[in-house]
XYZ file of C-alpha atoms in Angstrom:
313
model
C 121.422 -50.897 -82.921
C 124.000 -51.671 -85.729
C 123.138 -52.843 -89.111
C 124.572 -55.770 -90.204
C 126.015 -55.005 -93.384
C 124.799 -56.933 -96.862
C 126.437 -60.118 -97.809
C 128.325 -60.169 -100.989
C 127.737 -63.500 -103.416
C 130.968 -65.240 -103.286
C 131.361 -64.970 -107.514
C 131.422 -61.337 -106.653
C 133.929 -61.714 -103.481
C 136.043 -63.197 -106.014
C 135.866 -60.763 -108.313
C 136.378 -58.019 -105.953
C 139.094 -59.134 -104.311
C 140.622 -59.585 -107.602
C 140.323 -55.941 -108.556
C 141.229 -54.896 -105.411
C 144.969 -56.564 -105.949
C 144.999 -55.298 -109.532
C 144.547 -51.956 -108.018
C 147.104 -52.232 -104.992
C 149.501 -53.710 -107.864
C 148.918 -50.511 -109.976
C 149.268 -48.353 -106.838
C 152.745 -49.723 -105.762
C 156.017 -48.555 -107.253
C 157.290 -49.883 -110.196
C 160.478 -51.607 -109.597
C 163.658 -49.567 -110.583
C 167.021 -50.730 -111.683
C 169.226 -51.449 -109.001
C 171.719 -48.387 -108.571
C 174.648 -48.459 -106.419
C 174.926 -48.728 -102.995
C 177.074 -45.251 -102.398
C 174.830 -43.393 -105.226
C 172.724 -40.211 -103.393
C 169.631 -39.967 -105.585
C 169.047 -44.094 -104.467
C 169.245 -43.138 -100.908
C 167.180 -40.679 -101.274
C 164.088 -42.156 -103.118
C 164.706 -44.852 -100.336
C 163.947 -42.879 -97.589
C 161.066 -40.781 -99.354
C 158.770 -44.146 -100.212
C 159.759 -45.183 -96.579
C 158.608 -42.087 -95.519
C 155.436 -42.235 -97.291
C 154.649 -45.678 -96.338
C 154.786 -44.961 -92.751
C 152.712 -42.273 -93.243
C 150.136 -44.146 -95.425
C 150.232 -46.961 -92.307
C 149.749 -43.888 -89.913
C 146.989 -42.580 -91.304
C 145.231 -46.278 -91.758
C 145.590 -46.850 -88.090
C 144.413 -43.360 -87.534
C 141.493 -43.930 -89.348
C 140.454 -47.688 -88.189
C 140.995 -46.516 -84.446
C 138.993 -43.427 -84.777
C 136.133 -45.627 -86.420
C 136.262 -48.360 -83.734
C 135.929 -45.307 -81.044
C 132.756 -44.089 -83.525
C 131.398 -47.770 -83.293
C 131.762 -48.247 -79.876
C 130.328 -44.867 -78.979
C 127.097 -45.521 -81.020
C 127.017 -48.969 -79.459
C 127.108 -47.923 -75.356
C 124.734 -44.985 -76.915
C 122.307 -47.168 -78.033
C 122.276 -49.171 -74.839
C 121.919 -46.204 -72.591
C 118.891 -45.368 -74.497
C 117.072 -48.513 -74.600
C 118.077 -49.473 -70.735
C 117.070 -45.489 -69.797
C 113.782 -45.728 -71.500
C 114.412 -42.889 -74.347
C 113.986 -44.573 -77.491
C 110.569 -45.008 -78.281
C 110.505 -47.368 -80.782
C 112.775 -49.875 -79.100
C 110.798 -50.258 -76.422
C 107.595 -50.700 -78.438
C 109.340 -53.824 -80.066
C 109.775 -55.209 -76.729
C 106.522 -54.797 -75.623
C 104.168 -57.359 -76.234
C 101.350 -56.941 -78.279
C 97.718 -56.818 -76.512
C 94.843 -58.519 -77.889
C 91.607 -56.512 -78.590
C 88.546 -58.790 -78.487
C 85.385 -57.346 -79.157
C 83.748 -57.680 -76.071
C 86.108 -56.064 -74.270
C 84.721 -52.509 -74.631
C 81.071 -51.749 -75.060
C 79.316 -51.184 -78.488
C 75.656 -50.758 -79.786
C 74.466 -54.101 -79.125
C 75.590 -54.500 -75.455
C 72.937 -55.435 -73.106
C 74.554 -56.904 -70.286
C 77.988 -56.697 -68.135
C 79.486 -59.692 -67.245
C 81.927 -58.779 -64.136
C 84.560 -61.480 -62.891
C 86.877 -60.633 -59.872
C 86.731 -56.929 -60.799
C 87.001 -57.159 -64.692
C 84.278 -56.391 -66.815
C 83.146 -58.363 -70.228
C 80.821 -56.779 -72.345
C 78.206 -58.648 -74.575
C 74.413 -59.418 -75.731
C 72.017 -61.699 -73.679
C 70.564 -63.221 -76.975
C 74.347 -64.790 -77.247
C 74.458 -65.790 -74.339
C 70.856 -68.008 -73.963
C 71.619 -69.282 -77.646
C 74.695 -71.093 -76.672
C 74.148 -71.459 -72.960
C 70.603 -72.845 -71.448
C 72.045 -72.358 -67.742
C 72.447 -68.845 -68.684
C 69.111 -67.955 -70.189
C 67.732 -68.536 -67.663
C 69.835 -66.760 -65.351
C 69.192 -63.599 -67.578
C 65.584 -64.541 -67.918
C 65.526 -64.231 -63.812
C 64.555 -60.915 -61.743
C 67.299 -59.452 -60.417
C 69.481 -59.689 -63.913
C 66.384 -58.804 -65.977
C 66.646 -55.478 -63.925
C 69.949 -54.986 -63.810
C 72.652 -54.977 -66.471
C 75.138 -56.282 -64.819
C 75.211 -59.920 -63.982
C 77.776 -61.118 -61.726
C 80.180 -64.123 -62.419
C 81.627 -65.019 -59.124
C 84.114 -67.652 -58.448
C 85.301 -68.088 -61.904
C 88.718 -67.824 -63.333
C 88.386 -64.521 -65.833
C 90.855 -65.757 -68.564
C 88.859 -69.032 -68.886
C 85.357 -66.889 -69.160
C 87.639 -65.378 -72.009
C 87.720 -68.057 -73.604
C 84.376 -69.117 -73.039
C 82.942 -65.916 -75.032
C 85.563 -66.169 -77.362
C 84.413 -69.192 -78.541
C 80.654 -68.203 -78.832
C 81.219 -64.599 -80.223
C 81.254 -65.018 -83.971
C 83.153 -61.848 -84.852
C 86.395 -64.006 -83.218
C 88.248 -66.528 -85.008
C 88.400 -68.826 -82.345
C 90.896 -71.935 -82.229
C 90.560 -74.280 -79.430
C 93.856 -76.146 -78.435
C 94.064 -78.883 -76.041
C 94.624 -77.139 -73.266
C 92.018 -74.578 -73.675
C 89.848 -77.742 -73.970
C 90.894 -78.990 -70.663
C 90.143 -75.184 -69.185
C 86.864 -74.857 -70.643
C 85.078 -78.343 -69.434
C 83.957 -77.434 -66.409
C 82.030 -74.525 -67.827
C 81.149 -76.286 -70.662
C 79.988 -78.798 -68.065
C 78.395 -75.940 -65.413
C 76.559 -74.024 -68.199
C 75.340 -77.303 -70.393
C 76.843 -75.994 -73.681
C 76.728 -79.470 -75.513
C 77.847 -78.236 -78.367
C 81.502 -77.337 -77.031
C 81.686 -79.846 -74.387
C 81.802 -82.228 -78.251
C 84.098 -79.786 -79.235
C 86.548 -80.195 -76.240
C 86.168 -84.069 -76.542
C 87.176 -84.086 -79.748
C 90.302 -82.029 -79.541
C 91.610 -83.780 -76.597
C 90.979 -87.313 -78.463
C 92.409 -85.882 -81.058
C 95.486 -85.260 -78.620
C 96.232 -88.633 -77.165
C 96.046 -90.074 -80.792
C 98.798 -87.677 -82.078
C 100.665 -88.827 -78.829
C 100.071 -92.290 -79.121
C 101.055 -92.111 -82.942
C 104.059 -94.382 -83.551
C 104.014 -96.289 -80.499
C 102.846 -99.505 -79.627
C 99.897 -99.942 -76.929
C 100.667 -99.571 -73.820
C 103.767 -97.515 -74.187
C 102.859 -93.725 -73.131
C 103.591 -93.123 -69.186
C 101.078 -94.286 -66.357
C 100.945 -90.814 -65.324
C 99.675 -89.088 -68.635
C 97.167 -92.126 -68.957
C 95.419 -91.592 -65.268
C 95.240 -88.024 -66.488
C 93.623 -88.628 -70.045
C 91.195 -91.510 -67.869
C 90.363 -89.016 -65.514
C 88.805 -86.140 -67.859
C 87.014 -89.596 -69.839
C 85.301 -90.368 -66.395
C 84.630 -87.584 -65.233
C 83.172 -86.148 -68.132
C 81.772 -89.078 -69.597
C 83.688 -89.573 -72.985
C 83.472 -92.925 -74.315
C 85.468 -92.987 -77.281
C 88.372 -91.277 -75.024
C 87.871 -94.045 -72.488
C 88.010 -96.964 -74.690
C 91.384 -95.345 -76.124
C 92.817 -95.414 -72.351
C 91.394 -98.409 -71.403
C 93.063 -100.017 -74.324
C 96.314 -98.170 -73.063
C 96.406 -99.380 -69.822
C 95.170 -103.346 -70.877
C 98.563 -103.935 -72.894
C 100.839 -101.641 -70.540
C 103.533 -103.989 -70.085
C 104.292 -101.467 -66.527
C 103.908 -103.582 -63.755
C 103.280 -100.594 -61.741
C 100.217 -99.522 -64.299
C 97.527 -101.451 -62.550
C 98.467 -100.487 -58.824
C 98.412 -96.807 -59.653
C 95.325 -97.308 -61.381
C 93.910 -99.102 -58.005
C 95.500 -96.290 -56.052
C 93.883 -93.445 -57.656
C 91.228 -91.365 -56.115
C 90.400 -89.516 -59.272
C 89.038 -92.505 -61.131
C 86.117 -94.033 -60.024
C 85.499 -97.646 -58.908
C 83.284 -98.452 -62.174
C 85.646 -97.755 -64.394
C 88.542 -99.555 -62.232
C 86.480 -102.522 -62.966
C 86.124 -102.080 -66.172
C 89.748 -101.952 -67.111
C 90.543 -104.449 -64.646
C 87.879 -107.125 -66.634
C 89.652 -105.848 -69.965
C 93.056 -107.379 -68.433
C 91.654 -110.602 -67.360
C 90.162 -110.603 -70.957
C 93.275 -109.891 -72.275
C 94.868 -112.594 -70.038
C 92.330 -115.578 -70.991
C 92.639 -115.195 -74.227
C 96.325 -115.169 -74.212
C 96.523 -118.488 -72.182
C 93.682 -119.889 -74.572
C 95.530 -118.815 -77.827
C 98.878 -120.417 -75.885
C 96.531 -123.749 -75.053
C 95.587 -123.900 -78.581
C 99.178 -123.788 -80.123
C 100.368 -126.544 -77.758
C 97.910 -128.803 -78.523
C 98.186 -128.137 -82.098
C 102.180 -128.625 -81.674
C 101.488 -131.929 -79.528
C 98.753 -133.493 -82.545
C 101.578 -133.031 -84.695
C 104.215 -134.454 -83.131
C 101.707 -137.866 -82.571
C 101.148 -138.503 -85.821
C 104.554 -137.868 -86.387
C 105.349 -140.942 -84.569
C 102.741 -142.840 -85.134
C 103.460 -142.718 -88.837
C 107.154 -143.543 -87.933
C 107.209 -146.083 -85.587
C 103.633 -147.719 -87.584
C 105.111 -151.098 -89.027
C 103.804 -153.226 -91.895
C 101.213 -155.868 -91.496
C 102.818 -159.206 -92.179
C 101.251 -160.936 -95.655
C-alpha cells in the first residue's frame, strides 16, 4: 500500500517554489554577448549547452520512467499479496473484530450450560433466578438440578445473547431499539419485569425522536400499526396513548381502514381509537357550532343597533 505523502502548508509551497526558481535561475547560463554569426567558438558553445540539455532531459525522463515502473511494480505487488493471502497484517485489518463476552467460555463460577441450537453459553444459576423467576424455577427443578446443562430449545441464540448480556454485570450493556423489539418476547416468556420497563422505555423513547418536528398525525400508517402492535400486545400504555393520538389526527384517509383491516391489533383497542376519532370529530363540529353562533349574535346586534330608530318626542 502506498503512502500518501505529507501535505506542505501553502506559506511554505510558496516559499519553496520560490527557491526552487532562484535555484533553476542560478543553475542556467548566464547570458553572453551576442558574437557573430560565422564566429567558431559561438557555434561551438551552441552545440555543447544543446548537447547538455538533451542530455539533462534524457536523464530526467530516464529517471521519472524508471520510478513510475518502481511504483507500479510495488503497486500490482501489493495486490498480489493481499488478493493471494500472504500479507498478514492486511488481512487482519480486514477481518472483523470478534467480541469476547464473558460467558462465552467457562470460569470459576460456572454452574450451569445453557445450550441453544448447538452453541453453548456459560453462566451461574444465582444470575439467572435473580433476574428471571421463570428460570429459577426451571433450575430449581429435577432434571436441571442434576444436570449442568439446561437446554434452551427453540430460541434464537443471538437474542439469548443479548438476554445474558443484559443481566451479566461484568458487560456494559446498551439496549437500542431494536434489541428492545428482539428481547420482548423473552422478557415476556421469562417475566423479567425489570427489562420488559426497560424495552418500553427505549422504544417510547423511539417514536418520540421520530415524531419530533412533525405535527400529529404525520408519520406513515405503516410504522404506526407497527409501534400499536408491540403497545397491545405487550400492554404499554404510555406507548399506546402516543399512537392512538397518532392515528386520531392522521389526516390519511386510508389510516382508519388499515387500522380496521389489521389482524395484529386487537378489536379493544380498534375501539378505542375509533371512540378517540368520533371524540375528536364532536368536538370539532361543537367548537365550529360555537363560532357560528357567536359570528351570527354579532351580526344581530349589528343590525339591530343600525336599523333601531329614535322614539318620536
Amino acid at each position: 500500500m502506498s503512502r500518501i505523502p505529507a501535505m506542505t502548508p501553502r506559506s511554505g509551497t510558496q516559499t519553496t517554489q520560490t527557491t526552487n526558481r532562484s535555484r533553476t535561475r542560478s543553475n542556467l547560463p548566464q547570458a553572453e554577448p551576442k558574437l557573430k554569426i560565422g564566429s567558431l567558438d559561438s557555434v561551438n558553445e551552441r552545440l555543447t549547452t544543446a548537447a547538455s540539455g538533451n542530455t539533462l532531459r534524457n536523464s530526467q525522463g530516464d529517471l521519472t520512467a524508471r520510478s513510475n515502473n518502481t511504483l507500479r511494480n510495488s503497486q500490482a505487488d501489493l495486490t498480489a499479496r493481499s488478493s493471494a493471502g500472504d500479507d498478514e497484517e492486511f488481512q487482519q485489518q480486514q477481518r472483523p473484530e470478534a467480541v469476547d463476552m464473558p460467558f462465552f467460555k467457562q470460569d470459576p463460577f460456572t454452574d450451569v450450560v445453557l445450550a441453544l441450537n448447538g452453541k453453548r453459553i456459560f453462566t451461574c444459576r444465582a444470575l439467572l433466578a435473580y433476574h428471571s423467576p421463570v428460570l429459577a424455577q426451571l433450575l430449581s427443578s429435577g432434571s436441571v438440578k442434576s444436570n449442568k446443562e439446561m437446554d434452551i430449545p427453540d430460541k434464537d441464540f443471538e437474542d439469548f445473547v443479548e438476554l445474558l448480556a443484559y443481566m451479566d454485570p461484568r458487560v456494559d450493556y446498551q439496549i437500542t431499539e431494536q434489541s428492545a423489539i428482539a428481547l420482548l418476547p423473552l422478557a415476556e416468556e421469562y417475566g423479567i419485569v425489570s427489562l420488559k420497563r426497560l424495552c418500553e422505555q427505549t422504544i417510547i423513547q423511539s417514536f418520540r425522536q421520530m415524531r419530533r418536528g412533525k405535527k400529529p398525525g404525520a408519520l406513515p400508517v405503516e410504522i404506526s400499526l407497527e409501534y400499536l402492535h408491540l403497545a397491545d400486545k405487550y400492554d404499554f400504555p404510555g406507548l399506546k396513548n402516543l399512537v392512538t393520538d397518532e392515528f386520531v389526527n392522521s389526516e390519511d384517509p386510508s389510516a382508519t381502514k388499515s387500522l380496521l383491516e389489521s389482524e395484529l391489533i386487537s378489536e379493544h383497542v380498534k375501539l378505542t381509537v375509533l371512540d378517540k376519532k368520533v371524540e375528536k370529530v364532536h368536538f370539532e363540529l361543537d367548537k365550529e357550532r360555537r363560532e357560528r353562533t357567536a359570528i351570527e349574535t354579532k351580526l344581530t346586534d349589528y343590525g339591530n343597533k343600525r336599523f333601531r330608530r329614535p322614539l318620536p318626542d
